[in-house]
């Protein structure tokens, strides 16, 4: 590289460093003698040389035949004995709030909140998640999320909830009508004061999301659970209109749907992705947990229509973990959550959501382990159902997307990053292999969200969001528990600088 160009490019790097903290790649990178494991490959490519420039993969060749380049601007890494894989994608997260903290609590504890907001993005990276999709967000929330140092690449869907339906029912009136900027108002419904219903038709809502930079649309079919039942649900025609507008704008449509009724509705409306597994089989009574004829029809239709499914099984276990006496002492948590946040979770104030859930479940505040276990047994059928439905889809090559719904509620029991690794264990229990999990967390997710031009494989032209692993991820999910290096847009990150409570 002529000196003048090198100088100019260094100036450009400095400008980028000012403009895009966290999104910048430091230097050119070359990884030598590495084994590439990528979901589109039939077999790994051994002894490869991978070059990265400007945050993208620019060359892949055999290490022996290529001339290794080195200059002051190139970082060379020896990949001998290591595996190079695409970074993982979690296609269902919620990043707006600190897990387990209300906005009021965040305002009252600024030090705890700052430590949490700085750490949480790193915790996703620590477990290999270089891309996240927040399914209900806004440009303002995304800007806040991206302002905290090193952050995975993050995209968002707008949340097109039906007015006063799930999930906007949890917000107080009338603020909910301001917060849920993409809510749908159906014809014949009285709009709230000051809200123009013309801005809340399927077409208007989808256009606004698109203009705001959303890549997908999230819809909901949920009559309620816990202490909330009989919520209004959208009309089929409404969601069909949403799908039509979204597809015209090139955006996939996801639907919160975890029951047979909801997934049938989603299929009839033509949505692309069910944002949960088939947990609740309300219309099929069965003495066994084997897939019943009605459930089989739904799953077969999902396979035939190539609808993506996000099992999100760990969500159900996370409810139990909220009540576990030892959960917050799990040493793995201290790697993903700052110590002052963990301390706050243990305080009476930090236990608020546990109190809410125990009241909903009619548990005493000081429930003993056997009472908790008895209550959790209520979830056993849902766990059983989703495992059977997932296994059925695995056997028929259904489109399973890796997704965690982290956090699924204002709970501390879906810890960032770690929750993804826990979900992988649930998927193994349901019959997925490590290779299938690897593919669903990389290429399948990228395709479903229309990001596969940029991410999902180790190929020339793709963004250099990569993992350098000590074990082959198609053979074991333990590969993600001891990552050697995380590469984010060409920038090499060491796990020791990503873990919580580490001296930086
Ligand atoms: Zn969710």
Tab-separated table of C-alpha atoms and ligand atoms in Angstrom:
chain	number	residue	atom	x	y	z
A	1	UNK	CA	0.000	0.000	0.000
A	2	UNK	CA	1.578	3.363	-1.002
A	3	UNK	CA	2.273	5.529	2.041
A	4	UNK	CA	-0.117	8.260	0.934
A	5	UNK	CA	-3.055	5.866	0.733
A	6	UNK	CA	-2.101	4.382	4.078
A	7	UNK	CA	-2.137	7.857	5.578
A	8	UNK	CA	-5.488	8.710	4.024
A	9	UNK	CA	-7.001	5.446	5.202
A	10	UNK	CA	-5.740	6.043	8.719
A	11	UNK	CA	-7.434	9.442	8.766
A	12	UNK	CA	-10.619	7.725	7.635
A	13	UNK	CA	-10.311	5.203	10.463
A	14	UNK	CA	-10.000	8.020	12.960
A	15	UNK	CA	-13.143	9.640	11.597
A	16	UNK	CA	-14.971	6.350	11.777
A	17	UNK	CA	-13.769	5.912	15.319
A	18	UNK	CA	-15.431	9.184	16.225
A	19	UNK	CA	-18.605	8.494	14.290
A	20	UNK	CA	-19.154	4.827	14.996
A	21	UNK	CA	-17.843	3.645	18.353
A	22	UNK	CA	-18.249	-0.106	18.525
A	23	UNK	CA	-18.902	-0.564	14.824
A	24	UNK	CA	-15.370	0.030	13.717
A	25	UNK	CA	-12.855	-2.493	12.553
A	26	UNK	CA	-9.373	-1.655	13.701
A	27	UNK	CA	-7.126	-3.024	10.986
A	28	UNK	CA	-6.916	-5.565	8.241
A	29	UNK	CA	-6.927	-9.054	9.560
A	30	UNK	CA	-5.631	-12.348	8.330
A	31	UNK	CA	-6.285	-15.699	9.946
A	32	UNK	CA	-3.909	-18.468	8.906
A	33	UNK	CA	-4.092	-22.276	9.035
A	34	UNK	CA	-7.644	-22.263	10.359
A	35	UNK	CA	-10.436	-24.807	9.763
A	36	UNK	CA	-13.525	-23.091	8.341
A	37	UNK	CA	-16.843	-24.476	9.549
A	38	UNK	CA	-19.728	-22.796	7.756
A	39	UNK	CA	-23.328	-23.993	7.297
A	40	UNK	CA	-23.321	-23.955	3.464
A	41	UNK	CA	-20.268	-26.244	3.353
A	42	UNK	CA	-20.648	-29.999	3.108
A	43	UNK	CA	-17.376	-30.453	4.967
A	44	UNK	CA	-14.966	-28.135	6.786
A	45	UNK	CA	-12.197	-26.404	4.839
A	46	UNK	CA	-8.913	-27.188	6.532
A	47	UNK	CA	-5.735	-25.121	6.587
A	48	UNK	CA	-7.438	-22.043	5.200
A	49	UNK	CA	-6.282	-18.461	4.985
A	50	UNK	CA	-8.994	-15.841	5.506
A	51	UNK	CA	-8.424	-12.165	4.827
A	52	UNK	CA	-10.564	-9.351	6.205
A	53	UNK	CA	-10.528	-5.761	4.998
A	54	UNK	CA	-12.848	-2.934	6.019
A	55	UNK	CA	-14.818	-5.308	8.209
A	56	UNK	CA	-15.597	-7.765	5.399
A	57	UNK	CA	-14.140	-11.077	4.267
A	58	UNK	CA	-12.202	-10.308	1.072
A	59	UNK	CA	-10.379	-13.592	0.394
A	60	UNK	CA	-10.459	-17.235	1.373
A	61	UNK	CA	-7.773	-19.577	0.100
A	62	UNK	CA	-5.654	-22.560	1.035
A	63	UNK	CA	-3.023	-21.375	3.474
A	64	UNK	CA	-0.224	-23.331	1.784
A	65	UNK	CA	-0.815	-21.957	-1.732
A	66	UNK	CA	-1.229	-18.331	-0.726
A	67	UNK	CA	1.349	-15.773	0.127
A	68	UNK	CA	0.763	-14.432	3.561
A	69	UNK	CA	0.740	-10.682	3.578
A	70	UNK	CA	1.879	-8.687	6.465
A	71	UNK	CA	2.124	-5.008	6.957
A	72	UNK	CA	1.871	-2.686	9.879
A	73	UNK	CA	-1.849	-2.383	9.248
A	74	UNK	CA	-2.527	-6.120	9.179
A	75	UNK	CA	-3.099	-8.244	12.236
A	76	UNK	CA	-2.074	-11.850	11.591
A	77	UNK	CA	-3.533	-14.625	13.681
A	78	UNK	CA	-2.470	-18.240	13.752
A	79	UNK	CA	-5.623	-20.348	13.539
A	80	UNK	CA	-3.848	-23.709	13.847
A	81	UNK	CA	-6.049	-26.144	15.716
A	82	UNK	CA	-8.924	-23.654	15.748
A	83	UNK	CA	-12.296	-23.467	13.960
A	84	UNK	CA	-13.573	-20.343	12.223
A	85	UNK	CA	-17.372	-20.092	12.191
A	86	UNK	CA	-19.884	-17.358	11.411
A	87	UNK	CA	-21.026	-15.346	14.419
A	88	UNK	CA	-24.355	-16.458	15.875
A	89	UNK	CA	-27.663	-14.670	15.337
A	90	UNK	CA	-30.364	-14.552	18.015
A	91	UNK	CA	-33.525	-13.726	16.082
A	92	UNK	CA	-35.699	-12.863	19.094
A	93	UNK	CA	-34.483	-10.526	21.830
A	94	UNK	CA	-35.779	-7.454	23.688
A	95	UNK	CA	-33.136	-4.844	24.437
A	96	UNK	CA	-35.043	-1.716	25.437
A	97	UNK	CA	-35.028	-2.252	29.182
A	98	UNK	CA	-32.558	-3.718	31.634
A	99	UNK	CA	-33.861	-7.210	32.458
A	100	UNK	CA	-35.733	-7.183	35.766
A	101	UNK	CA	-35.655	-3.385	36.112
A	102	UNK	CA	-38.482	-0.961	35.472
A	103	UNK	CA	-37.640	2.442	33.952
A	104	UNK	CA	-38.385	4.045	37.365
A	105	UNK	CA	-35.973	1.688	39.115
A	106	UNK	CA	-33.373	2.401	36.455
A	107	UNK	CA	-33.711	6.131	37.163
A	108	UNK	CA	-33.326	5.495	40.913
A	109	UNK	CA	-30.166	3.405	40.511
A	110	UNK	CA	-28.090	5.145	37.825
A	111	UNK	CA	-24.802	3.405	38.732
A	112	UNK	CA	-26.319	-0.061	38.568
A	113	UNK	CA	-28.107	0.855	35.344
A	114	UNK	CA	-24.978	2.207	33.696
A	115	UNK	CA	-22.961	-0.902	34.547
A	116	UNK	CA	-25.812	-3.074	33.227
A	117	UNK	CA	-26.241	-1.176	29.968
A	118	UNK	CA	-22.481	-1.222	29.322
A	119	UNK	CA	-22.207	-4.955	30.028
A	120	UNK	CA	-25.283	-6.529	28.430
A	121	UNK	CA	-24.156	-6.076	24.784
A	122	UNK	CA	-20.790	-7.665	25.674
A	123	UNK	CA	-22.515	-10.632	27.314
A	124	UNK	CA	-24.250	-11.517	24.048
A	125	UNK	CA	-20.854	-11.398	22.316
A	126	UNK	CA	-19.270	-13.506	25.058
A	127	UNK	CA	-21.498	-16.417	23.973
A	128	UNK	CA	-20.908	-15.778	20.276
A	129	UNK	CA	-23.948	-13.670	19.345
A	130	UNK	CA	-22.660	-11.062	16.902
A	131	UNK	CA	-26.135	-10.218	15.541
A	132	UNK	CA	-29.374	-9.608	17.432
A	133	UNK	CA	-32.906	-8.910	16.265
A	134	UNK	CA	-35.025	-6.912	18.700
A	135	UNK	CA	-38.584	-7.831	17.814
A	136	UNK	CA	-40.290	-4.811	19.399
A	137	UNK	CA	-38.292	-1.636	19.176
A	138	UNK	CA	-38.065	1.911	17.865
A	139	UNK	CA	-35.221	3.999	16.391
A	140	UNK	CA	-34.900	5.818	19.741
A	141	UNK	CA	-34.443	2.602	21.733
A	142	UNK	CA	-32.003	1.291	19.134
A	143	UNK	CA	-29.921	4.475	19.363
A	144	UNK	CA	-29.678	4.100	23.142
A	145	UNK	CA	-28.720	0.418	22.842
A	146	UNK	CA	-26.032	1.153	20.274
A	147	UNK	CA	-24.491	3.954	22.336
A	148	UNK	CA	-22.845	1.592	24.827
A	149	UNK	CA	-19.358	0.778	23.574
A	150	UNK	CA	-18.945	-2.639	21.981
A	151	UNK	CA	-22.353	-3.803	20.738
A	152	UNK	CA	-23.410	-6.717	18.488
A	153	UNK	CA	-24.911	-5.718	15.140
A	154	UNK	CA	-28.546	-5.110	15.984
A	155	UNK	CA	-31.683	-4.845	13.843
A	156	UNK	CA	-35.268	-4.342	14.863
A	157	UNK	CA	-38.885	-5.044	14.008
A	158	UNK	CA	-41.677	-2.656	14.814
A	159	UNK	CA	-44.331	-4.069	17.157
A	160	UNK	CA	-47.724	-3.924	15.408
A	161	UNK	CA	-49.924	-4.728	18.397
A	162	UNK	CA	-53.686	-4.463	18.086
A	163	UNK	CA	-54.875	-1.414	20.057
A	164	UNK	CA	-55.223	-2.512	23.726
A	165	UNK	CA	-54.340	-6.096	22.791
A	166	UNK	CA	-51.256	-8.081	23.728
A	167	UNK	CA	-48.540	-6.902	24.454
A	168	UNK	CA	-49.490	-3.229	24.801
A	169	UNK	CA	-51.964	-4.158	27.547
A	170	UNK	CA	-49.077	-4.126	30.065
A	171	UNK	CA	-48.429	-0.408	29.598
A	172	UNK	CA	-50.672	2.100	31.447
A	173	UNK	CA	-53.277	4.155	29.585
A	174	UNK	CA	-53.014	6.625	27.964
A	175	UNK	CA	-49.199	6.444	27.685
A	176	UNK	CA	-49.440	3.119	25.868
A	177	UNK	CA	-50.849	4.902	22.809
A	178	UNK	CA	-47.700	7.037	22.589
A	179	UNK	CA	-45.244	4.242	23.375
A	180	UNK	CA	-46.753	1.727	20.925
A	181	UNK	CA	-46.207	3.942	17.943
A	182	UNK	CA	-46.923	1.122	15.462
A	183	UNK	CA	-50.207	-0.087	17.015
A	184	UNK	CA	-53.013	-1.179	14.694
A	185	UNK	CA	-56.488	0.325	14.918
A	186	UNK	CA	-59.121	-1.709	13.081
A	187	UNK	CA	-62.032	-0.065	11.207
A	188	UNK	CA	-65.008	0.527	13.490
A	189	UNK	CA	-62.825	0.860	16.611
A	190	UNK	CA	-62.906	4.136	18.539
A	191	UNK	CA	-59.414	5.649	18.395
A	192	UNK	CA	-57.988	7.168	21.599
A	193	UNK	CA	-58.095	10.974	21.983
A	194	UNK	CA	-55.502	12.696	19.853
A	195	UNK	CA	-54.707	9.598	17.774
A	196	UNK	CA	-55.472	9.643	14.046
A	197	UNK	CA	-56.662	6.174	13.012
A	198	UNK	CA	-55.474	6.826	9.448
A	199	UNK	CA	-51.906	6.545	10.789
A	200	UNK	CA	-52.657	3.125	12.280
A	201	UNK	CA	-53.874	1.116	9.323
A	202	UNK	CA	-51.717	-1.870	8.298
A	203	UNK	CA	-50.350	0.071	5.316
A	204	UNK	CA	-49.548	3.232	7.319
A	205	UNK	CA	-47.921	1.329	10.171
A	206	UNK	CA	-45.727	-0.792	7.887
A	207	UNK	CA	-44.649	2.256	5.842
A	208	UNK	CA	-43.668	4.097	9.009
A	209	UNK	CA	-41.658	1.121	10.285
A	210	UNK	CA	-39.866	0.829	6.993
A	211	UNK	CA	-39.022	4.547	6.999
A	212	UNK	CA	-37.775	4.197	10.596
A	213	UNK	CA	-35.281	1.507	9.567
A	214	UNK	CA	-37.062	-1.620	10.816
A	215	UNK	CA	-36.261	-4.811	8.879
A	216	UNK	CA	-39.317	-6.795	9.989
A	217	UNK	CA	-42.833	-6.557	11.395
A	218	UNK	CA	-43.906	-8.203	14.646
A	219	UNK	CA	-47.580	-9.036	15.112
A	220	UNK	CA	-49.413	-10.748	17.970
A	221	UNK	CA	-52.138	-13.299	18.500
A	222	UNK	CA	-52.559	-13.794	22.234
A	223	UNK	CA	-55.757	-13.874	24.311
A	224	UNK	CA	-53.707	-13.694	27.537
A	225	UNK	CA	-52.169	-15.841	30.249
A	226	UNK	CA	-51.427	-15.662	33.968
A	227	UNK	CA	-53.627	-12.986	35.490
A	228	UNK	CA	-54.672	-11.541	32.115
A	229	UNK	CA	-57.271	-13.232	29.888
A	230	UNK	CA	-59.719	-12.260	27.136
A	231	UNK	CA	-57.517	-9.697	25.415
A	232	UNK	CA	-58.743	-8.563	21.996
A	233	UNK	CA	-57.033	-10.284	19.053
A	234	UNK	CA	-56.731	-8.959	15.497
A	235	UNK	CA	-59.051	-9.947	12.672
A	236	UNK	CA	-57.632	-12.263	10.017
A	237	UNK	CA	-58.175	-9.576	7.391
A	238	UNK	CA	-56.080	-7.100	9.394
A	239	UNK	CA	-53.045	-9.362	9.572
A	240	UNK	CA	-53.442	-10.327	5.914
A	241	UNK	CA	-53.211	-6.618	5.103
A	242	UNK	CA	-50.128	-6.304	7.312
A	243	UNK	CA	-48.508	-9.245	5.490
A	244	UNK	CA	-49.360	-7.755	2.100
A	245	UNK	CA	-47.890	-4.354	2.984
A	246	UNK	CA	-44.813	-5.880	4.638
A	247	UNK	CA	-44.042	-8.203	1.736
A	248	UNK	CA	-44.401	-5.303	-0.692
A	249	UNK	CA	-41.791	-3.500	1.418
A	250	UNK	CA	-39.517	-6.578	1.532
A	251	UNK	CA	-40.075	-7.182	5.246
A	252	UNK	CA	-40.803	-10.568	6.842
A	253	UNK	CA	-43.711	-10.774	9.294
A	254	UNK	CA	-43.331	-12.468	12.657
A	255	UNK	CA	-46.237	-13.375	14.900
A	256	UNK	CA	-46.250	-13.968	18.626
A	257	UNK	CA	-48.110	-17.288	18.517
A	258	UNK	CA	-47.583	-20.108	21.011
A	259	UNK	CA	-50.876	-22.024	20.787
A	260	UNK	CA	-52.565	-24.166	18.151
A	261	UNK	CA	-55.241	-21.497	17.679
A	262	UNK	CA	-52.657	-18.736	17.240
A	263	UNK	CA	-50.411	-20.670	14.848
A	264	UNK	CA	-53.394	-21.726	12.720
A	265	UNK	CA	-54.372	-18.047	12.564
A	266	UNK	CA	-50.812	-17.099	11.599
A	267	UNK	CA	-50.751	-19.728	8.854
A	268	UNK	CA	-54.072	-18.486	7.465
A	269	UNK	CA	-52.815	-14.903	7.548
A	270	UNK	CA	-49.612	-15.855	5.730
A	271	UNK	CA	-47.038	-14.757	8.321
A	272	UNK	CA	-43.441	-15.853	7.805
A	273	UNK	CA	-42.281	-16.719	11.306
A	274	UNK	CA	-43.969	-17.945	14.503
A	275	UNK	CA	-42.143	-16.179	17.321
A	276	UNK	CA	-42.582	-19.124	19.709
A	277	UNK	CA	-42.891	-22.881	19.613
A	278	UNK	CA	-46.188	-24.738	19.797
A	279	UNK	CA	-46.457	-24.698	23.596
A	280	UNK	CA	-50.216	-24.786	24.123
A	281	UNK	CA	-52.462	-27.367	22.497
A	282	UNK	CA	-55.814	-25.961	23.570
A	283	UNK	CA	-57.962	-27.529	20.893
A	284	UNK	CA	-56.505	-31.007	21.082
A	285	UNK	CA	-57.139	-33.039	24.210
A	286	UNK	CA	-54.656	-35.847	24.473
A	287	UNK	CA	-53.708	-38.196	27.261
A	288	UNK	CA	-50.201	-38.473	25.853
A	289	UNK	CA	-47.874	-35.762	24.655
A	290	UNK	CA	-47.497	-37.364	21.241
A	291	UNK	CA	-48.334	-35.071	18.350
A	292	UNK	CA	-52.105	-35.277	17.817
A	293	UNK	CA	-53.794	-35.143	14.366
A	294	UNK	CA	-54.766	-31.469	14.691
A	295	UNK	CA	-51.265	-30.461	15.789
A	296	UNK	CA	-49.754	-32.575	13.031
A	297	UNK	CA	-51.831	-30.664	10.460
A	298	UNK	CA	-50.507	-27.321	11.747
A	299	UNK	CA	-46.902	-28.529	11.752
A	300	UNK	CA	-47.238	-30.104	8.290
A	301	UNK	CA	-48.653	-26.833	6.958
A	302	UNK	CA	-45.760	-24.930	8.540
A	303	UNK	CA	-43.276	-27.230	6.811
A	304	UNK	CA	-45.170	-26.966	3.487
A	305	UNK	CA	-45.355	-23.153	3.672
A	306	UNK	CA	-41.732	-22.965	4.906
A	307	UNK	CA	-42.813	-20.977	7.951
A	308	UNK	CA	-39.997	-20.360	10.445
A	309	UNK	CA	-40.489	-21.451	14.059
A	310	UNK	CA	-38.718	-20.160	17.136
A	311	UNK	CA	-39.177	-22.819	19.847
A	312	UNK	CA	-37.952	-20.505	22.707
A	313	UNK	CA	-38.149	-23.417	25.164
A	314	UNK	CA	-35.891	-21.886	27.814
A	315	UNK	CA	-38.536	-19.199	28.431
A	316	UNK	CA	-40.561	-21.816	30.312
A	317	UNK	CA	-37.584	-22.884	32.441
A	318	UNK	CA	-36.786	-19.236	33.135
A	319	UNK	CA	-40.057	-18.924	35.051
A	320	UNK	CA	-38.898	-21.648	37.420
A	321	UNK	CA	-35.419	-20.084	37.691
A	322	UNK	CA	-37.042	-16.883	38.945
A	323	UNK	CA	-38.029	-18.837	42.065
A	324	UNK	CA	-34.795	-20.780	42.477
A	325	UNK	CA	-32.871	-19.929	45.649
A	326	UNK	CA	-29.520	-20.660	43.992
A	327	UNK	CA	-30.064	-19.168	40.512
A	328	UNK	CA	-28.463	-15.793	41.258
A	329	UNK	CA	-25.419	-17.545	42.774
A	330	UNK	CA	-24.705	-19.494	39.589
A	331	UNK	CA	-21.068	-18.570	38.809
A	332	UNK	CA	-21.944	-18.271	35.113
A	333	UNK	CA	-24.124	-15.267	35.943
A	334	UNK	CA	-21.189	-13.318	37.312
A	335	UNK	CA	-19.595	-13.502	33.855
A	336	UNK	CA	-22.603	-11.907	32.132
A	337	UNK	CA	-23.997	-9.511	34.756
A	338	UNK	CA	-22.169	-6.810	36.754
A	339	UNK	CA	-21.854	-7.546	40.460
A	340	UNK	CA	-23.825	-4.468	41.533
A	341	UNK	CA	-26.739	-5.550	39.333
A	342	UNK	CA	-26.649	-9.078	40.789
A	343	UNK	CA	-26.621	-7.540	44.267
A	344	UNK	CA	-29.627	-5.380	43.373
A	345	UNK	CA	-31.528	-8.408	42.019
A	346	UNK	CA	-31.117	-10.015	45.460
A	347	UNK	CA	-32.582	-6.969	47.236
A	348	UNK	CA	-36.303	-6.815	48.107
A	349	UNK	CA	-36.745	-4.186	45.392
A	350	UNK	CA	-34.971	-6.383	42.827
A	351	UNK	CA	-37.339	-9.252	43.625
A	352	UNK	CA	-40.432	-7.285	42.495
A	353	UNK	CA	-41.203	-9.383	39.433
A	354	UNK	CA	-40.893	-12.596	41.402
A	355	UNK	CA	-43.540	-11.192	43.777
A	356	UNK	CA	-45.813	-10.318	40.826
A	357	UNK	CA	-45.490	-13.800	39.323
A	358	UNK	CA	-45.959	-15.559	42.658
A	359	UNK	CA	-49.187	-13.629	43.213
A	360	UNK	CA	-50.383	-14.588	39.731
A	361	UNK	CA	-49.579	-18.209	40.505
A	362	UNK	CA	-51.137	-17.958	43.959
A	363	UNK	CA	-47.865	-18.891	45.633
A	364	UNK	CA	-46.981	-17.571	49.109
A	365	UNK	CA	-44.209	-14.961	49.110
A	366	UNK	CA	-41.914	-17.384	50.970
A	367	UNK	CA	-42.852	-20.465	48.935
A	368	UNK	CA	-40.732	-23.514	49.670
A	369	UNK	CA	-39.063	-25.526	46.897
A	370	UNK	CA	-41.753	-28.206	46.805
A	371	UNK	CA	-44.535	-25.611	46.415
A	372	UNK	CA	-42.554	-23.999	43.599
A	373	UNK	CA	-41.971	-27.334	41.925
A	374	UNK	CA	-45.685	-28.086	42.168
A	375	UNK	CA	-46.508	-24.802	40.471
A	376	UNK	CA	-43.892	-25.346	37.802
A	377	UNK	CA	-45.533	-28.676	37.024
A	378	UNK	CA	-48.281	-26.551	35.442
A	379	UNK	CA	-45.729	-25.736	32.755
A	380	UNK	CA	-44.730	-29.355	32.225
A	381	UNK	CA	-47.340	-29.944	29.485
A	382	UNK	CA	-46.113	-26.866	27.568
A	383	UNK	CA	-42.495	-28.050	27.802
A	384	UNK	CA	-43.567	-31.506	26.692
A	385	UNK	CA	-45.634	-30.126	23.824
A	386	UNK	CA	-42.970	-27.803	22.473
A	387	UNK	CA	-40.348	-30.552	22.671
A	388	UNK	CA	-42.577	-32.951	20.724
A	389	UNK	CA	-43.564	-30.314	18.173
A	390	UNK	CA	-39.914	-29.299	17.712
A	391	UNK	CA	-38.805	-32.924	17.298
A	392	UNK	CA	-41.559	-33.401	14.705
A	393	UNK	CA	-40.263	-30.406	12.730
A	394	UNK	CA	-36.634	-31.534	13.055
A	395	UNK	CA	-37.537	-34.919	11.564
A	396	UNK	CA	-39.263	-33.232	8.599
A	397	UNK	CA	-36.580	-30.581	7.979
A	398	UNK	CA	-38.872	-27.802	9.165
A	399	UNK	CA	-37.499	-24.274	9.294
A	400	UNK	CA	-36.364	-23.909	12.918
A	401	UNK	CA	-34.905	-20.528	13.805
A	402	UNK	CA	-32.607	-20.068	16.747
A	403	UNK	CA	-34.190	-17.565	19.123
A	404	UNK	CA	-34.370	-17.021	22.865
A	405	UNK	CA	-36.861	-14.215	23.607
A	406	UNK	CA	-34.312	-12.719	26.028
A	407	UNK	CA	-35.781	-11.492	28.331
A	408	UNK	CA	-39.265	-12.913	27.834
A	409	UNK	CA	-40.669	-10.705	30.611
A	410	UNK	CA	-39.189	-8.171	33.048
A	411	UNK	CA	-37.300	-11.092	34.592
A	412	UNK	CA	-33.648	-11.444	35.573
A	413	UNK	CA	-33.862	-15.182	34.893
A	414	UNK	CA	-33.122	-14.951	31.138
A	415	UNK	CA	-29.515	-13.687	31.403
A	416	UNK	CA	-28.100	-12.072	28.230
A	417	UNK	CA	-25.911	-14.350	26.110
A	418	UNK	CA	-25.988	-17.202	28.609
A	419	UNK	CA	-29.710	-17.620	27.922
A	420	UNK	CA	-28.845	-18.522	24.330
A	421	UNK	CA	-26.501	-21.247	25.460
A	422	UNK	CA	-29.172	-22.583	27.832
A	423	UNK	CA	-31.667	-22.603	24.942
A	424	UNK	CA	-29.224	-24.744	22.966
A	425	UNK	CA	-29.398	-27.379	25.718
A	426	UNK	CA	-33.202	-27.371	25.468
A	427	UNK	CA	-33.003	-27.829	21.708
A	428	UNK	CA	-30.665	-30.792	22.167
A	429	UNK	CA	-33.255	-32.271	24.554
A	430	UNK	CA	-35.879	-31.759	21.843
A	431	UNK	CA	-33.815	-33.712	19.325
A	432	UNK	CA	-31.823	-31.101	17.398
A	433	UNK	CA	-28.180	-31.933	16.729
A	434	UNK	CA	-25.356	-29.424	17.333
A	435	UNK	CA	-25.031	-29.107	13.530
A	436	UNK	CA	-28.743	-28.227	13.192
A	437	UNK	CA	-28.513	-25.690	16.018
A	438	UNK	CA	-25.437	-24.183	14.339
A	439	UNK	CA	-27.255	-23.815	11.027
A	440	UNK	CA	-30.436	-22.391	12.562
A	441	UNK	CA	-28.396	-19.819	14.535
A	442	UNK	CA	-26.470	-18.720	11.437
A	443	UNK	CA	-27.619	-19.248	7.847
A	444	UNK	CA	-31.287	-20.107	8.516
A	445	UNK	CA	-31.753	-17.065	10.729
A	446	UNK	CA	-29.951	-14.845	8.213
A	447	UNK	CA	-32.176	-16.074	5.367
A	448	UNK	CA	-35.386	-15.727	7.369
A	449	UNK	CA	-34.573	-12.113	8.235
A	450	UNK	CA	-33.232	-11.362	4.721
A	451	UNK	CA	-29.745	-10.667	6.060
A	452	UNK	CA	-27.976	-13.482	4.205
A	453	UNK	CA	-26.272	-11.102	1.769
A	454	UNK	CA	-24.289	-9.851	4.756
A	455	UNK	CA	-24.060	-12.531	7.421
A	456	UNK	CA	-24.703	-16.190	8.233
A	457	UNK	CA	-21.717	-17.883	6.556
A	458	UNK	CA	-17.942	-17.592	6.220
A	459	UNK	CA	-17.792	-16.475	2.574
A	460	UNK	CA	-16.081	-13.757	0.587
A	461	UNK	CA	-18.137	-10.562	0.657
A	462	UNK	CA	-19.800	-11.256	3.982
A	463	UNK	CA	-19.291	-9.101	7.010
A	464	UNK	CA	-16.477	-10.346	9.227
A	465	UNK	CA	-18.679	-11.352	12.148
A	466	UNK	CA	-16.827	-14.513	13.073
A	467	UNK	CA	-15.995	-16.836	15.928
A	468	UNK	CA	-12.652	-18.472	16.483
A	469	UNK	CA	-13.451	-21.632	18.412
A	470	UNK	CA	-11.481	-24.393	20.100
A	471	UNK	CA	-14.096	-27.023	19.281
A	472	UNK	CA	-16.121	-27.763	16.148
A	473	UNK	CA	-19.591	-26.203	16.682
A	474	UNK	CA	-21.224	-28.796	14.420
A	475	UNK	CA	-20.092	-31.438	16.904
A	476	UNK	CA	-20.732	-29.813	20.280
A	477	UNK	CA	-22.481	-26.743	21.679
A	478	UNK	CA	-19.644	-26.541	24.221
A	479	UNK	CA	-17.792	-24.748	21.427
A	480	UNK	CA	-19.661	-21.565	22.412
A	481	UNK	CA	-18.860	-21.809	26.122
A	482	UNK	CA	-15.133	-21.292	25.662
A	483	UNK	CA	-14.723	-19.051	22.640
A	484	UNK	CA	-11.129	-18.165	21.740
A	485	UNK	CA	-11.934	-14.873	19.961
A	486	UNK	CA	-15.029	-13.050	18.793
A	487	UNK	CA	-14.608	-11.000	15.616
A	488	UNK	CA	-17.112	-8.198	15.153
A	489	UNK	CA	-16.957	-6.351	11.830
A	490	UNK	CA	-13.297	-7.329	11.605
A	491	UNK	CA	-12.443	-6.215	15.120
A	492	UNK	CA	-10.904	-8.952	17.274
A	493	UNK	CA	-12.350	-9.187	20.773
A	494	UNK	CA	-10.995	-11.302	23.587
A	495	UNK	CA	-13.520	-12.976	25.924
A	496	UNK	CA	-11.612	-11.535	28.876
A	497	UNK	CA	-12.585	-8.013	27.746
A	498	UNK	CA	-16.206	-9.051	27.186
A	499	UNK	CA	-16.872	-10.791	30.516
A	500	UNK	CA	-18.501	-8.895	33.362
A	501	UNK	CA	-16.524	-7.985	36.460
A	502	UNK	CA	-13.225	-8.237	34.622
A	503	UNK	CA	-10.598	-5.569	35.110
A	504	UNK	CA	-10.491	-3.761	31.800
B	1	LIG	ZN1	-40.569	-11.749	22.721
